[in-house]
mmCIF file of C-alpha atoms in Angstrom:
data_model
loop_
_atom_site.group_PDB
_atom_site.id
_atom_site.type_symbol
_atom_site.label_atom_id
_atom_site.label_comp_id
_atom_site.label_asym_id
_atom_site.label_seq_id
_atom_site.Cartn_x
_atom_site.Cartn_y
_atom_site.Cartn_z
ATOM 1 C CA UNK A 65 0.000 0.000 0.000
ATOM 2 C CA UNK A 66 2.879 2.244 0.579
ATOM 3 C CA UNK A 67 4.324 2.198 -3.322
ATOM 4 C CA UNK A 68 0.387 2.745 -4.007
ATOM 5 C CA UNK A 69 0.142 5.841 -2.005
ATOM 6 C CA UNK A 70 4.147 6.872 -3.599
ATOM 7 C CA UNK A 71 2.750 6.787 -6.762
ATOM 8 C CA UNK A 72 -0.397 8.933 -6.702
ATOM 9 C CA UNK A 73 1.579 10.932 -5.044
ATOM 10 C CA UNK A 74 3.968 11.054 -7.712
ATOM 11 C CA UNK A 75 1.181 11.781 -10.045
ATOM 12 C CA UNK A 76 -0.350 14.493 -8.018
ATOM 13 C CA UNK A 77 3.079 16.318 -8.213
ATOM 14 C CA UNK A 78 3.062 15.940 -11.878
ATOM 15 C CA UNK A 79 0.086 17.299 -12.263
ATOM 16 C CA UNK A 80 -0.362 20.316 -10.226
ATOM 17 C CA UNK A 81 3.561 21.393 -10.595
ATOM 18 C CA UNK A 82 2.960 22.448 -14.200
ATOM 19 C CA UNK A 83 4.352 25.491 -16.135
ATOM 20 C CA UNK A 84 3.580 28.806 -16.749
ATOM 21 C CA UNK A 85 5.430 32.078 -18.777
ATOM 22 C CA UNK A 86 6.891 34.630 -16.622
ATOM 23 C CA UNK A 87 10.483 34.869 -15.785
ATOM 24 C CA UNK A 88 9.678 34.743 -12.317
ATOM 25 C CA UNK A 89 7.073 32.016 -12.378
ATOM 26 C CA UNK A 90 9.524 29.986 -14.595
ATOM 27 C CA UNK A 91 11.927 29.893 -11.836
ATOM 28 C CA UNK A 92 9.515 29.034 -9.069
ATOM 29 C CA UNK A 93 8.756 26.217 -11.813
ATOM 30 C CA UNK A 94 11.838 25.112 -11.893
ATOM 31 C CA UNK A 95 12.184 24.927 -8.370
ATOM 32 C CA UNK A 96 9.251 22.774 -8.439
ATOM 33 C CA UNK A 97 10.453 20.284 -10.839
ATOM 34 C CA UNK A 98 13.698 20.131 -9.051
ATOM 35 C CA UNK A 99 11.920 19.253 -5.760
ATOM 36 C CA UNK A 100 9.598 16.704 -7.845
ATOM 37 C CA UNK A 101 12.142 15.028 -8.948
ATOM 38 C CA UNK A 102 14.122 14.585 -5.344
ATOM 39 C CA UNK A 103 10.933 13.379 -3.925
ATOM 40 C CA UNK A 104 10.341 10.960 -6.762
ATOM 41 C CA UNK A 105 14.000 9.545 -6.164
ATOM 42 C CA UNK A 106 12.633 9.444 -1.726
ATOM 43 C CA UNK A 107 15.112 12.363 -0.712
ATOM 44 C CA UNK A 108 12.199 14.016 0.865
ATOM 45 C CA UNK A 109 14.527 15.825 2.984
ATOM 46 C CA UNK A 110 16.390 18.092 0.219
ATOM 47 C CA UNK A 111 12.874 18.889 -1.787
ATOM 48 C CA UNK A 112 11.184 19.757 1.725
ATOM 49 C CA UNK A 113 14.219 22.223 1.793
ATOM 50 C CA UNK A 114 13.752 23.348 -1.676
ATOM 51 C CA UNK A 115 10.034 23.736 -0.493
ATOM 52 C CA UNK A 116 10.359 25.910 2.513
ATOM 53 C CA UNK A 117 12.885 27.969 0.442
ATOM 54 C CA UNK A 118 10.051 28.223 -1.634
ATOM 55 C CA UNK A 119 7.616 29.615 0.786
ATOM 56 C CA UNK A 120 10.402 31.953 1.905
ATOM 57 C CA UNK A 121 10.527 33.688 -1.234
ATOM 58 C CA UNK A 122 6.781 33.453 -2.292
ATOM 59 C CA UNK A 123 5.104 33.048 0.825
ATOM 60 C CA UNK A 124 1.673 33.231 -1.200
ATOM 61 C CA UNK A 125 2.568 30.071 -3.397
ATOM 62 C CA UNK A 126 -0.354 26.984 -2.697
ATOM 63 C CA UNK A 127 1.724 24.340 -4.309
ATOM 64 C CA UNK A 128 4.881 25.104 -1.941
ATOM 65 C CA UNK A 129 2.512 24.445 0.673
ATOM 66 C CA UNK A 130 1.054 21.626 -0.760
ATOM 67 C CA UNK A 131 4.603 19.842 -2.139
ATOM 68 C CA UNK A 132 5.946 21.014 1.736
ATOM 69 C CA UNK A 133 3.000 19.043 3.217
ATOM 70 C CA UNK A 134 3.270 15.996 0.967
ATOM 71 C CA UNK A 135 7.390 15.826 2.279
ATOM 72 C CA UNK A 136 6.318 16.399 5.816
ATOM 73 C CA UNK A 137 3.664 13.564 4.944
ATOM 74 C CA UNK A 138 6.813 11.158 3.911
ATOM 75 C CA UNK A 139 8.764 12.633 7.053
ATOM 76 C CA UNK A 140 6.427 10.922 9.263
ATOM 77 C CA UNK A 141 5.580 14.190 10.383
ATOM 78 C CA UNK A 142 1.996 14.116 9.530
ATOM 79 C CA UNK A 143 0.156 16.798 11.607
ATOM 80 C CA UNK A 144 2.752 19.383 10.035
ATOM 81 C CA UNK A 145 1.730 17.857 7.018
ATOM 82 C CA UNK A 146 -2.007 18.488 6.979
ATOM 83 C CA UNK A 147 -0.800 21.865 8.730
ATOM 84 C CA UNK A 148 0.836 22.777 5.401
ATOM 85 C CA UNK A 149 -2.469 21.531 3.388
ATOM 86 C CA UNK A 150 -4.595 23.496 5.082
ATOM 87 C CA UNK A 151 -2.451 26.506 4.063
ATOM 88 C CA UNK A 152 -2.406 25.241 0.492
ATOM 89 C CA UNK A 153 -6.330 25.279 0.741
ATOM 90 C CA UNK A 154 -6.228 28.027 2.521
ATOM 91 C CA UNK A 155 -4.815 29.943 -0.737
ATOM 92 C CA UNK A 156 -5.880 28.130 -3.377
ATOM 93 C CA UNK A 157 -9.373 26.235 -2.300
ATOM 94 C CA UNK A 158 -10.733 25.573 -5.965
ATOM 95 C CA UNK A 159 -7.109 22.550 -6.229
ATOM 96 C CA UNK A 160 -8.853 19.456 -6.098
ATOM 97 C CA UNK A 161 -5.644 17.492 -5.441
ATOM 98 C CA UNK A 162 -4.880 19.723 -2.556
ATOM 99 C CA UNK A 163 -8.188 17.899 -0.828
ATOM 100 C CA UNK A 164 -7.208 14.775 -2.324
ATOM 101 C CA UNK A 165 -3.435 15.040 -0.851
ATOM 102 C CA UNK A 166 -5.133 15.705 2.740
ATOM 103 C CA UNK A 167 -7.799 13.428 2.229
ATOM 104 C CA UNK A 168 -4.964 10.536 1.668
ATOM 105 C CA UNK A 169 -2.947 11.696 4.876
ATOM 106 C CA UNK A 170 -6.287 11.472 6.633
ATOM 107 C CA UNK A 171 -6.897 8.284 5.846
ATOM 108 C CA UNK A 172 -3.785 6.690 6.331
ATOM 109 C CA UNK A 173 -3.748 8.444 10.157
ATOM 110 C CA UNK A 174 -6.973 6.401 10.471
ATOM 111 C CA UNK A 175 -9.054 9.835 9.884
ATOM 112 C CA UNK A 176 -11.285 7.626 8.012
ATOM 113 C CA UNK A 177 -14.071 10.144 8.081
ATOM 114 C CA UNK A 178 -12.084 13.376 7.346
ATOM 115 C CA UNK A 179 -10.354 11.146 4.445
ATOM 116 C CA UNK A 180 -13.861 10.814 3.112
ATOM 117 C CA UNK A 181 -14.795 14.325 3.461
ATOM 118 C CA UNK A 182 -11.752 15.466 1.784
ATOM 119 C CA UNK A 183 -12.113 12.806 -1.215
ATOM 120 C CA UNK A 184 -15.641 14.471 -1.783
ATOM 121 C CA UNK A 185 -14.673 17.907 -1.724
ATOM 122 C CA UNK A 186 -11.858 16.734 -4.501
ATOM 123 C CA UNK A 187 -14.585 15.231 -6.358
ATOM 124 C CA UNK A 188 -16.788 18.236 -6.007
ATOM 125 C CA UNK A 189 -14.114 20.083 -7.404
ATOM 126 C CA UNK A 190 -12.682 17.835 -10.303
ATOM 127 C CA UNK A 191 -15.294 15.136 -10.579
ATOM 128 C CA UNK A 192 -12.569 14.021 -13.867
ATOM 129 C CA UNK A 193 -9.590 13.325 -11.038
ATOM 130 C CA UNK A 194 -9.324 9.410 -11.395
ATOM 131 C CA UNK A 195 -7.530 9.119 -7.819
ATOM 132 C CA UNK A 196 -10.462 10.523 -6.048
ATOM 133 C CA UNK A 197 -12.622 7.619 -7.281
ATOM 134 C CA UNK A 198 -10.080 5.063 -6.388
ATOM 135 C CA UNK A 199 -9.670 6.592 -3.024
ATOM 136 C CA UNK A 200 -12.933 6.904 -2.060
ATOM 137 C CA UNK A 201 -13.262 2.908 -2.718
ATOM 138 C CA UNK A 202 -10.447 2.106 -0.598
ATOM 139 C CA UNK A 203 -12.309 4.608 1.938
ATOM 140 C CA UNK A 204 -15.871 2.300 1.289
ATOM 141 C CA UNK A 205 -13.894 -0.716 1.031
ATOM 142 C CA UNK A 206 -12.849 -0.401 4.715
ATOM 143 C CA UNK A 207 -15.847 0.451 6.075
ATOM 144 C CA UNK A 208 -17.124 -2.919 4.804
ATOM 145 C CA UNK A 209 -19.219 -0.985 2.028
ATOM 146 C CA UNK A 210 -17.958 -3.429 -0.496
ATOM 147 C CA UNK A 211 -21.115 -2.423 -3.231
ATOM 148 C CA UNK A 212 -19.908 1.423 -3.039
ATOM 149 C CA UNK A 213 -16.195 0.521 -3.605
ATOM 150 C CA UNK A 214 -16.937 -1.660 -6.448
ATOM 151 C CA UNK A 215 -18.895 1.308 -7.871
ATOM 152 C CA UNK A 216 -15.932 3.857 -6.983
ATOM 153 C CA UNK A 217 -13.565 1.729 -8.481
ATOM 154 C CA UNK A 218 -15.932 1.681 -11.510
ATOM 155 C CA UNK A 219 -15.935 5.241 -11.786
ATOM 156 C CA UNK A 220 -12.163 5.127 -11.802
ATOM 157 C CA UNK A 221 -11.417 2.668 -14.589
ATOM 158 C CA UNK A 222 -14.218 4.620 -16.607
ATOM 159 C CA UNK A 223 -12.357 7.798 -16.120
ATOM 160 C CA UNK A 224 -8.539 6.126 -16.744
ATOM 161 C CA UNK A 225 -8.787 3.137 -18.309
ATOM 162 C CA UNK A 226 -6.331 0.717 -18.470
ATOM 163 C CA UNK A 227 -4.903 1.949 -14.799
ATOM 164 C CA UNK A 228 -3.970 -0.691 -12.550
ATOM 165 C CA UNK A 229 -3.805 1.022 -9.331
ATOM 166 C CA UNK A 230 -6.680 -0.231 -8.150
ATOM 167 C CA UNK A 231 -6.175 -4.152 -8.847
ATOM 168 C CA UNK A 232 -3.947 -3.919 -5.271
ATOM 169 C CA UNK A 233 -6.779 -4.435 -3.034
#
């Protein structure tokens, strides 16, 4: 389950670390991809310090917040973690994969119902985000609500298929 939850967030990175066209914003890029790619090879460490160099120098930046929070979350250091979520939320609440991030930390800090929560508000906000469905069947799944998974897990294969994420369980 841990390479699982590695992976998504691997994708989540990916996808909400894109690019943009100012100078400025094309440095703060590449600080992100730098940091992506130390947290894809595990040194969680030296991207959370790329992170919180980050937030030094644009202190109004969501995805700092949200890559800082997803290190801490790898740290073991998990309250800091949804800590640095909420401030991601906080400044940019319309990221579905900011909920989805926290919802994921919930859950695996046995938050089951603030996981759930958080799933929903991702799906409320990108009903198209294939993770959220998968997530909110491993969510059902454990609380024995084995028909609602199965239809979650439907939902995600429609959205993505040929993913294999969800064949773990």
């Amino acid at each position: 389950m841990k390479f699982i939850r590695f992976l998504i967030y691997c994708l989540l990175l990916s996808g909400f670390l894109g690019c943009s066209s100012s100078p400025d914003r094309n440095m703060l890029e590449n600080k992100f991809v730098k940091a992506k790619s130390l947290f894809a090879q595990e040194q969680y460490v030296e991207a959370l310090e790329i992170y919180q160099t980050t937030i030094k120098e644009s202190p109004e930046s969501a995805k700092a917040y949200a890559g800082w929070g997803l290190c801490l979350d790898h740290l073991t250091q998990h309250q800091e973690a949804k800590q640095a979520l909420a401030k991601a939320i906080s400044l940019d609440p319309t990221q579905a994969e900011f909920f989805l991030i926290l919802g994921i930390i919930d859950f695996h800090n046995s938050d089951r119902k603030a996981a759930f929560d958080n799933f929903n508000q991702a799906r409320a906000l990108n009903s198209y985000l294939p993770e959220v469905y998968f997530n909110l069947g491993v969510c059902l799944f454990h609380e024995g609500q084995y028909q609602q998974a199965s239809e979650m897990y439907q939902k995600f294969f429609a959205i993505h298929p040929g993913r294999w994420t969800a064949h773990v369980l």
